[in-house]
Short mmCIF file of C-alpha atoms in Angstrom, two decimals:
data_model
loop_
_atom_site.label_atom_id
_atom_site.label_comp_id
_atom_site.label_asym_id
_atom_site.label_seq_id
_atom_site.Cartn_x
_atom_site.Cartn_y
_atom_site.Cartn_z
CA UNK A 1 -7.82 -18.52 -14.79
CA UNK A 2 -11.71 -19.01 -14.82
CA UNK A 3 -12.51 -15.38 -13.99
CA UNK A 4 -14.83 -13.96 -16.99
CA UNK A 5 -15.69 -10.26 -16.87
CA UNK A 6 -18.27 -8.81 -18.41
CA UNK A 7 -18.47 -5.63 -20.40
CA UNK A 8 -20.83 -4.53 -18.13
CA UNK A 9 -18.96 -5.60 -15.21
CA UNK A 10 -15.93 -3.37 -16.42
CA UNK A 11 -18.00 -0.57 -17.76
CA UNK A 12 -16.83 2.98 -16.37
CA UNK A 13 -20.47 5.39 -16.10
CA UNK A 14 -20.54 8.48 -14.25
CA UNK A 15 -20.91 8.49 -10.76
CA UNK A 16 -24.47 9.47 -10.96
CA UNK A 17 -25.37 6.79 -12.99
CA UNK A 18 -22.68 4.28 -11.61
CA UNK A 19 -22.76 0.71 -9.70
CA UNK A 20 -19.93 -0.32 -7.66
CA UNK A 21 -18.28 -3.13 -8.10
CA UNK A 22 -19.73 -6.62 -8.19
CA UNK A 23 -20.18 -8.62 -4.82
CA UNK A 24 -18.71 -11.38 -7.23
CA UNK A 25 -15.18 -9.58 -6.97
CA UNK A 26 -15.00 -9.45 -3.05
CA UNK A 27 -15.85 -12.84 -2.83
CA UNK A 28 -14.48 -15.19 -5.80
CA UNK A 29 -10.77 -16.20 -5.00
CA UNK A 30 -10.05 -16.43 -9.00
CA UNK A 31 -10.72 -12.84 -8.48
CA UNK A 32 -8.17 -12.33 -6.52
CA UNK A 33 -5.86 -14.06 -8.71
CA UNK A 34 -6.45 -11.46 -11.48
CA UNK A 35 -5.61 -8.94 -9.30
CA UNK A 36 -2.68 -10.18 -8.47
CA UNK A 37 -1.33 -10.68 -11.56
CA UNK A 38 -3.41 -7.13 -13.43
CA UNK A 39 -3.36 -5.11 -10.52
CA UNK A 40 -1.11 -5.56 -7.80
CA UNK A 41 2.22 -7.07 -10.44
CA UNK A 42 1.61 -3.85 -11.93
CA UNK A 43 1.43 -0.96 -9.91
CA UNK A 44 3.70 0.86 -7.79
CA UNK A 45 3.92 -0.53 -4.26
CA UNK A 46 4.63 1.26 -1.16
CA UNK A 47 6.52 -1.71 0.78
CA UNK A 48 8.51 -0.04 3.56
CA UNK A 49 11.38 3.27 4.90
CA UNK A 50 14.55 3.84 3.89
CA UNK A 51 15.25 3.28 8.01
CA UNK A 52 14.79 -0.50 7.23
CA UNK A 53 17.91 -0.27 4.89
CA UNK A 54 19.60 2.24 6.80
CA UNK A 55 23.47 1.08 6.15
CA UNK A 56 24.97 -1.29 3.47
CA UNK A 57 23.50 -5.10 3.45
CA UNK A 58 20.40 -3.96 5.47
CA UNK A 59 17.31 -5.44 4.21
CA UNK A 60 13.99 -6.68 4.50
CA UNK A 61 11.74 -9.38 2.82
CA UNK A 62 7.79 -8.57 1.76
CA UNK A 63 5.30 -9.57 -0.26
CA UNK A 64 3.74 -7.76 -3.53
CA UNK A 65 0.88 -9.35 -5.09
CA UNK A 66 1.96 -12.68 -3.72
CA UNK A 67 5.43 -12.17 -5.02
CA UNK A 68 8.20 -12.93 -2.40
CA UNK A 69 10.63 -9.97 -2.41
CA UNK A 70 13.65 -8.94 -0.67
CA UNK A 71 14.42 -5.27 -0.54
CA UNK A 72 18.51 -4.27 0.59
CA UNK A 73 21.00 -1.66 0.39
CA UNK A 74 24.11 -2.75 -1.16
CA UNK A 75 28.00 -2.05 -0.51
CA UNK A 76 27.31 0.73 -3.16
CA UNK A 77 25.08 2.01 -0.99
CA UNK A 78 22.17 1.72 -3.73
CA UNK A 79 18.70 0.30 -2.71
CA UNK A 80 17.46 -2.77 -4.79
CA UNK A 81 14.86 -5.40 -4.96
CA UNK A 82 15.31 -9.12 -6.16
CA UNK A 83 12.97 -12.02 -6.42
CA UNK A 84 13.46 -13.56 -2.90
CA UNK A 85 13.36 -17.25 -4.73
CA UNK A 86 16.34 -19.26 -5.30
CA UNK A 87 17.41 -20.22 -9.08
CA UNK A 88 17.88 -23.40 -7.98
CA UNK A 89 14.62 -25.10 -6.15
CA UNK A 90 12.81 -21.83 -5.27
CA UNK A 91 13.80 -21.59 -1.36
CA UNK A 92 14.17 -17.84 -0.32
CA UNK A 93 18.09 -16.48 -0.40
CA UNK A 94 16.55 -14.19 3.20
CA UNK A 95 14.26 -14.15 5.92
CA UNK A 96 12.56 -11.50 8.05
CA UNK A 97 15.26 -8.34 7.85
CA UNK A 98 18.46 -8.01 9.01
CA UNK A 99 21.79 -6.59 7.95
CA UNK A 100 23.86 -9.33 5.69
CA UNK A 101 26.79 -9.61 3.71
CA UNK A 102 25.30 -12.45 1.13
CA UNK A 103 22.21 -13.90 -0.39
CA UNK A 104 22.30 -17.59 1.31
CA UNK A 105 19.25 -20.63 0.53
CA UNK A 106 19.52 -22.68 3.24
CA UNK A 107 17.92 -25.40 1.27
CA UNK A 108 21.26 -26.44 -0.67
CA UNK A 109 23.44 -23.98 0.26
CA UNK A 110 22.98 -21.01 -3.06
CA UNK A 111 24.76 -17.88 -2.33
CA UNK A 112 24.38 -14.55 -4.10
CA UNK A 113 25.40 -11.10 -3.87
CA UNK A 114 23.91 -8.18 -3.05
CA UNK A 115 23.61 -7.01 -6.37
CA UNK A 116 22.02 -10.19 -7.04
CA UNK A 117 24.36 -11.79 -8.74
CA UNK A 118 25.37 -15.83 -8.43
CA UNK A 119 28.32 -16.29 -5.77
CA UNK A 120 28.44 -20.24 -5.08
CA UNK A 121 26.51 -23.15 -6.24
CA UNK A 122 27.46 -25.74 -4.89
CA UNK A 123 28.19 -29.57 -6.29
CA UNK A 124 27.49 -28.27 -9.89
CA UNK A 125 30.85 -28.82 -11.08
CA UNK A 126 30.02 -31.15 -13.89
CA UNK A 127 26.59 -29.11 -15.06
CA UNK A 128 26.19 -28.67 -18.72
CA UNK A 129 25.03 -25.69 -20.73
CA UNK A 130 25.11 -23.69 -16.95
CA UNK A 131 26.13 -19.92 -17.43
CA UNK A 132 26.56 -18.28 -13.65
CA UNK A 133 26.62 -14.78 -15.48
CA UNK A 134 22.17 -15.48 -16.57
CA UNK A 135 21.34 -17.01 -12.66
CA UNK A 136 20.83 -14.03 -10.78
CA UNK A 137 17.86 -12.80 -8.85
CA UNK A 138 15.52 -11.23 -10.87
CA UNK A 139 15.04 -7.48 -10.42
CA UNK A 140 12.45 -5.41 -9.34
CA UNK A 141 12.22 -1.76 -9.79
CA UNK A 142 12.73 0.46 -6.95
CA UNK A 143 12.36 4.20 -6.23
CA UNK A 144 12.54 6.45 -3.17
CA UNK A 145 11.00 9.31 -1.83
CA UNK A 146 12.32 9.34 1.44
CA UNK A 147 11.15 7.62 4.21
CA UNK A 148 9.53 5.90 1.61
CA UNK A 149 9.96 2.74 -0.13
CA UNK A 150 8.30 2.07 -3.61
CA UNK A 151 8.75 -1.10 -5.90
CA UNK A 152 7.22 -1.92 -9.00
CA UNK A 153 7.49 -5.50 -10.66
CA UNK A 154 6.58 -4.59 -14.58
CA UNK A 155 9.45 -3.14 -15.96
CA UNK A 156 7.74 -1.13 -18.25
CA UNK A 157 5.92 0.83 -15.81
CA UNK A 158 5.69 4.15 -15.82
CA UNK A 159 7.87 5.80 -13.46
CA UNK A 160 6.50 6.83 -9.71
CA UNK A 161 6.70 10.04 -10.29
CA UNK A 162 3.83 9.98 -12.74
CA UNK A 163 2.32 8.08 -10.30
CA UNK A 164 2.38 10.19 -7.32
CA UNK A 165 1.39 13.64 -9.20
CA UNK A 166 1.70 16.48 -6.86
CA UNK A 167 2.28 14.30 -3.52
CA UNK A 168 5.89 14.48 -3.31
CA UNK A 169 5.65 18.40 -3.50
CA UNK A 170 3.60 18.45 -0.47
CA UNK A 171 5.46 15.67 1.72
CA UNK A 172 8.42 18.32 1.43
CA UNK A 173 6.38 20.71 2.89
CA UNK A 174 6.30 18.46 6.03
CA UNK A 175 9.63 17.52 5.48
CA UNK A 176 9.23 14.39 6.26
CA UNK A 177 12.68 12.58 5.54
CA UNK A 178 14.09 13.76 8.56
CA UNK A 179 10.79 12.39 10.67
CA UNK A 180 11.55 9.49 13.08
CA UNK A 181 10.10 5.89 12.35
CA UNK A 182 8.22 4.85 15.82
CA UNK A 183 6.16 1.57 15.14
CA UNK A 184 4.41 -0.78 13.06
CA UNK A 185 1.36 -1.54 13.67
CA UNK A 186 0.17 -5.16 12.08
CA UNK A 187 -4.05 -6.23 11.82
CA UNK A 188 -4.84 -9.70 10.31
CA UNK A 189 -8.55 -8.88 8.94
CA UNK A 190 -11.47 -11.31 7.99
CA UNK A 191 -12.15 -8.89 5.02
CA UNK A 192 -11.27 -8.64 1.23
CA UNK A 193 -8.35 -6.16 0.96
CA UNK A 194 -10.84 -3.98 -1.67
CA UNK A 195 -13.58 -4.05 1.64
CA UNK A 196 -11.26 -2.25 3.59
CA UNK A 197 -9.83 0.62 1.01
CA UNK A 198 -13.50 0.67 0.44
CA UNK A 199 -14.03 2.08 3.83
CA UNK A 200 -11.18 3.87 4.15
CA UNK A 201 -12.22 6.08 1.31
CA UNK A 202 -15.45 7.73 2.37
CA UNK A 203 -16.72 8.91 5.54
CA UNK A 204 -20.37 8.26 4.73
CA UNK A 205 -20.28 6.00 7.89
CA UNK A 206 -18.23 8.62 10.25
CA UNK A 207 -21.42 9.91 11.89
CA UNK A 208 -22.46 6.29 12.50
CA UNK A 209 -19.62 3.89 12.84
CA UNK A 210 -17.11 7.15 14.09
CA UNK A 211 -19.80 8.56 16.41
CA UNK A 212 -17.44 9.38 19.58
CA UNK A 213 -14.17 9.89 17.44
CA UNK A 214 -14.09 11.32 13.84
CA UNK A 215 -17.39 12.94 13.63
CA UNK A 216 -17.43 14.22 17.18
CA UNK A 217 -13.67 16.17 15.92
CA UNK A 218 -14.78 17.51 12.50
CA UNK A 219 -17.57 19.46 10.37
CA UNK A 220 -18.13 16.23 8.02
CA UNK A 221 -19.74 18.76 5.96
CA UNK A 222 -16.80 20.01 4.82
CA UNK A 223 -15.07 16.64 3.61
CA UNK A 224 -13.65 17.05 0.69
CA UNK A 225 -12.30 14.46 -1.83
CA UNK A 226 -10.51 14.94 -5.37
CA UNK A 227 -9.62 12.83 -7.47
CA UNK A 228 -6.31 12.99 -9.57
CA UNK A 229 -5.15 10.00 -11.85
CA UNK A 230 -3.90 7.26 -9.65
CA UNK A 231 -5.18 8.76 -6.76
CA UNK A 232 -7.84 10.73 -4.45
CA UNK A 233 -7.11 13.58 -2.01
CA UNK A 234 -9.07 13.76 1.50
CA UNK A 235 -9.41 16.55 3.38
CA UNK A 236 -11.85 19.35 5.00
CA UNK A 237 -12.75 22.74 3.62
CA UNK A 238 -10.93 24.60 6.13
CA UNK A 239 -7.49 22.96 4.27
CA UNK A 240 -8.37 23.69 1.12
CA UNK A 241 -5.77 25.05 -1.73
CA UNK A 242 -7.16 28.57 -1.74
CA UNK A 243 -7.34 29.11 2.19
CA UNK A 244 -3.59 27.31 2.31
CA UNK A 245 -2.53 30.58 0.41
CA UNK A 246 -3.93 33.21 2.75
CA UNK A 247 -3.36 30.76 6.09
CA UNK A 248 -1.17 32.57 8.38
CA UNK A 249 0.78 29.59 9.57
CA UNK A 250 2.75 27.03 7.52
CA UNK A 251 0.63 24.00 5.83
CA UNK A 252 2.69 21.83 8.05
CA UNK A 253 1.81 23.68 11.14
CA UNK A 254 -2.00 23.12 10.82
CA UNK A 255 -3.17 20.90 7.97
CA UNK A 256 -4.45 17.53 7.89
CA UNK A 257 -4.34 15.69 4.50
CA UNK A 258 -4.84 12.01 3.00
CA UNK A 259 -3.23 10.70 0.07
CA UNK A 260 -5.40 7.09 -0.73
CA UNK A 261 -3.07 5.58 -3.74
CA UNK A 262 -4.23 3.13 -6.25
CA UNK A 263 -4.63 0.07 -5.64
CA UNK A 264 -4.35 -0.36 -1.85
CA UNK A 265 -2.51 2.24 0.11
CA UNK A 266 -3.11 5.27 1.96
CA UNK A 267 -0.46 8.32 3.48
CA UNK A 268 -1.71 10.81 6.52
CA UNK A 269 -0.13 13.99 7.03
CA UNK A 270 -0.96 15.89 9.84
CA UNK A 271 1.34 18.24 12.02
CA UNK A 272 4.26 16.39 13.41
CA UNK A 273 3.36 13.07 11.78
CA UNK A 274 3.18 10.56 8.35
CA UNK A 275 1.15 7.92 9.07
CA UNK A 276 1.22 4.91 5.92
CA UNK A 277 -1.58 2.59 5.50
CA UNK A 278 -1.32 -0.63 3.26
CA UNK A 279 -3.79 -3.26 2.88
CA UNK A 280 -2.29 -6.73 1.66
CA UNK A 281 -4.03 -9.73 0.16
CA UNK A 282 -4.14 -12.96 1.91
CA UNK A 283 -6.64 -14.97 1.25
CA UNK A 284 -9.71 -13.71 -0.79
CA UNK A 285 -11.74 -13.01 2.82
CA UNK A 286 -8.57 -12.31 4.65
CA UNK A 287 -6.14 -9.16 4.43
CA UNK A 288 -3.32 -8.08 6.96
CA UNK A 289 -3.36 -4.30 7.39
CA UNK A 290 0.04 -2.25 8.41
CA UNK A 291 -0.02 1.35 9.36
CA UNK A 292 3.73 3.21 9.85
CA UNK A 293 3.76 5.82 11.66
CA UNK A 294 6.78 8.60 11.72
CA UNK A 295 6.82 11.65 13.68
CA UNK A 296 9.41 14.76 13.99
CA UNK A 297 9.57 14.39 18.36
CA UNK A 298 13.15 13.53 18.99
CA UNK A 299 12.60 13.68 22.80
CA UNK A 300 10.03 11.07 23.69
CA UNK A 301 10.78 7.37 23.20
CA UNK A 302 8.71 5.10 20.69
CA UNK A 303 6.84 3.52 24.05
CA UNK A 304 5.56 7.00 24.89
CA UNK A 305 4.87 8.18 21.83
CA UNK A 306 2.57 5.48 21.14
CA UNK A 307 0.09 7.12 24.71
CA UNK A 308 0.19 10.53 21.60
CA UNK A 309 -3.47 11.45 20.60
CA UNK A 310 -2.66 10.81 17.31
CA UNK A 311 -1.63 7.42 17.66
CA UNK A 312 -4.46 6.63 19.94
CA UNK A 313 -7.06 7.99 18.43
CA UNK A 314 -6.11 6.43 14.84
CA UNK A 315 -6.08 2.86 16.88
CA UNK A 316 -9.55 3.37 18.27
CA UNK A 317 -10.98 4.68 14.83
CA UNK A 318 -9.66 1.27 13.00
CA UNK A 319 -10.87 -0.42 15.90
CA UNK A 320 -14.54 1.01 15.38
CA UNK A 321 -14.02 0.09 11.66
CA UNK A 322 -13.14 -3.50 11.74
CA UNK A 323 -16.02 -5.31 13.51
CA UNK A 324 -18.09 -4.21 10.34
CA UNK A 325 -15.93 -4.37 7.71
CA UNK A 326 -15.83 -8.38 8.86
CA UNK A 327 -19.42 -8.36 8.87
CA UNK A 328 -19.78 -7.10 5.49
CA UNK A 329 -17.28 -9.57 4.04
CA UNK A 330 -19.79 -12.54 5.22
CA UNK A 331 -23.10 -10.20 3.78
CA UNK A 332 -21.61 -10.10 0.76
CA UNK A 333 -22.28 -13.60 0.20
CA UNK A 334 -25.81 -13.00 -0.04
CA UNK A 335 -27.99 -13.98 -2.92
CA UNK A 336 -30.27 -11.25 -2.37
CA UNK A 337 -27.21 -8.56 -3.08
CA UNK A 338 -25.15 -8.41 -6.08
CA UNK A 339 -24.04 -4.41 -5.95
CA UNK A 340 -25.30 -0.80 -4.75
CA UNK A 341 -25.56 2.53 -5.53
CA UNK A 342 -23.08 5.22 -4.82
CA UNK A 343 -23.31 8.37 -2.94
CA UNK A 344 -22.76 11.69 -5.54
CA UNK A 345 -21.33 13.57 -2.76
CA UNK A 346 -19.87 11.51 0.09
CA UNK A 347 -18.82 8.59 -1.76
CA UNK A 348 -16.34 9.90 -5.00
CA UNK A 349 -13.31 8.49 -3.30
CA UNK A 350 -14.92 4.64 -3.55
CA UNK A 351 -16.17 5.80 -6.77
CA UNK A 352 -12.62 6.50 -8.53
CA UNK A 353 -11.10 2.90 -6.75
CA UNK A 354 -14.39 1.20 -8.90
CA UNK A 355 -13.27 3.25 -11.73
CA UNK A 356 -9.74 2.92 -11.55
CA UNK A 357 -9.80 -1.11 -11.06
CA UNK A 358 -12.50 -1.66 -13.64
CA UNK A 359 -9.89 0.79 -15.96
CA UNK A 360 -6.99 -1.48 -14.90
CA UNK A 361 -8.47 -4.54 -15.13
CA UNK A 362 -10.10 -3.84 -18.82
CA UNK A 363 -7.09 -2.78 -20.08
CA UNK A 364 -4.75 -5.56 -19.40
CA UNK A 365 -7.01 -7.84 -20.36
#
């Protein structure tokens, strides 16, 4: 690794004071590589629903931080995760997602278990010093909160429940394991994953970029952010804590509210819907952006749910987002710009992300 960081680079000042981060970080793919390995091997992931591993041997494959993965319910009806690289010459035991009864390589014919354990390797009869009990998958850690799919690769990690803070108290409220999973929605972006969560987290640009669709629905003057301690909270004054309290109809019934967890994904909950949104790495200019979205209609099919405001208007706000979030990834390779200034009162959500992955990055250095 030939990324250096500076003190100053990594130092944490308050907002008033504050830089964000480098241009150097958005653009450098050693960069990258550090957050792979700091950031991303070390955090809790959302990767997918429990509807994707629905009945025993369902599963799917993904990617965290570059790692391959494959995510399945066993016979026991227990949800795991396993390296998706074969012991043997690193060929992946699955592909895509399915429903299975075994692990199988197709490059020389390695089965395993669901549980991850060795079944057959074949034409190793006379092996030495082999033990079939130490060549299983490697684990990694997995937790629920229905629909929800977490995994974590550091074993040491504290638990998601840390993680998540007060979230999973209000996803009850919506109750939102017995929503319906309608679509997927995939984006291949020309941007550095941290341009986009950079966006995502203010609405600075709404009355600009969002002319016609956020800022013509909403008082942006009563945008609200908080920040907790691996995550911010988004929402408008009309939804905040206090008013909940005295509101007449359920928090479900009427309140919209984002969730933006460290390091790269994002929950909506509005009335009727969850709507996920995960940025993932590809390339150090090039990120692939899913949003998931789950709603409680049981009458209309996924086809015309997908005509719903909601789903809609979401498509034409990212739409209105993208053009310049490309453009800024090529800017950023100016040497007239090496980092800006941030906003006291519109920009706190960016803000904690700077703070939070100069924090990370520092300490597991």
């Amino acid at each position: 690794m030939t990324m250096a960081l500076s003190r100053q680079e990594l130092q944490i000042e308050p907002i008033a004071r504050a830089s964000t981060i480098p241009a150097q970080w958005y653009v450098d793919p050693d960069m990258l590589e550090l957050e792979k390995e700091r950031v991303f091997g070390r955090s809790w992931q959302l990767v997918g629903h429990t509807g994707q591993v629905a009945e025993p041997g369902a599963y799917f494959t993904c990617e965290v931080g570059g790692e391959p993965l494959v995510v399945v319910r066993g016979q026991d009806g227990i949800i795991r995760a396993f390296s998706n690289v074969c012991r043997h010459r690193g060929g992946p035991v699955a592909r895509g997602a399915g429903v299975l009864r075994i692990f199988h390589c197709a490059y020389h014919g390695w089965t395993y278990n669901l549980d991850g354990s060795l079944r057959v390797a074949p034409e190793l009869g006379d092996i030495e010093a082999f033990d079939e009990d130490k060549v299983s998958l490697p684990k990694a850690r997995v937790e629920l909160l229905p629909p929800l799919v977490f995994v974590n690769l550091d074993t040491d990690a504290p638990p998601l429940a840390q993680y998540l803070g007060d979230f999973p108290d209000f996803l009850r409220r919506y109750d939102a394991d017995k929503l319906r999973f309608i679509v997927q929605k995939r984006y291949e972006v020309a941007a550095n994953w941290k341009i986009l969560l950079d966006n995502f987290l203010e609405c600075y640009h709404c009355p600009l970029l969002h002319r016609t669709t956020v800022a013509a629905k909403v008082d942006l003057r009563g945008y609200i952010v908080e920040s907790h301690d691996w995550y911010s909270r988004h929402y408008f004054a009309s939804a905040a804590p206090d008013k909940l309290a005295a509101a007449a109809a359920p928090v479900e019934q009427t309140v919209r509210h984002t969730y933006c967890f460290f390091p790269n994904y994002a929950i909506n909950l509005l009335p009727g819907w969850l709507i996920t949104f995960r940025v993932l790495p590809v390339a150090v200019d090039r990120s692939v952006v899913l949003r998931e979205f789950f709603c409680d209609d049981q009458s209309k099919s996924p086809a015309e749910l997908e005509q719903d405001g909601a789903m809609a208007y979401y498509a034409k706000v990212f739409a209105e987002d993208i053009e310049m979030v490309q453009l800024v990834q090529k800017q950023l390779r100016s040497r007239f710009y090496t980092r800006g200034r941030y906003s006291v009162r519109l920009e706190q959500g960016v803000y904690h992300f700077h703070s939070l992955l100069r924090r990370v990055l520092a300490e597991a250095a």
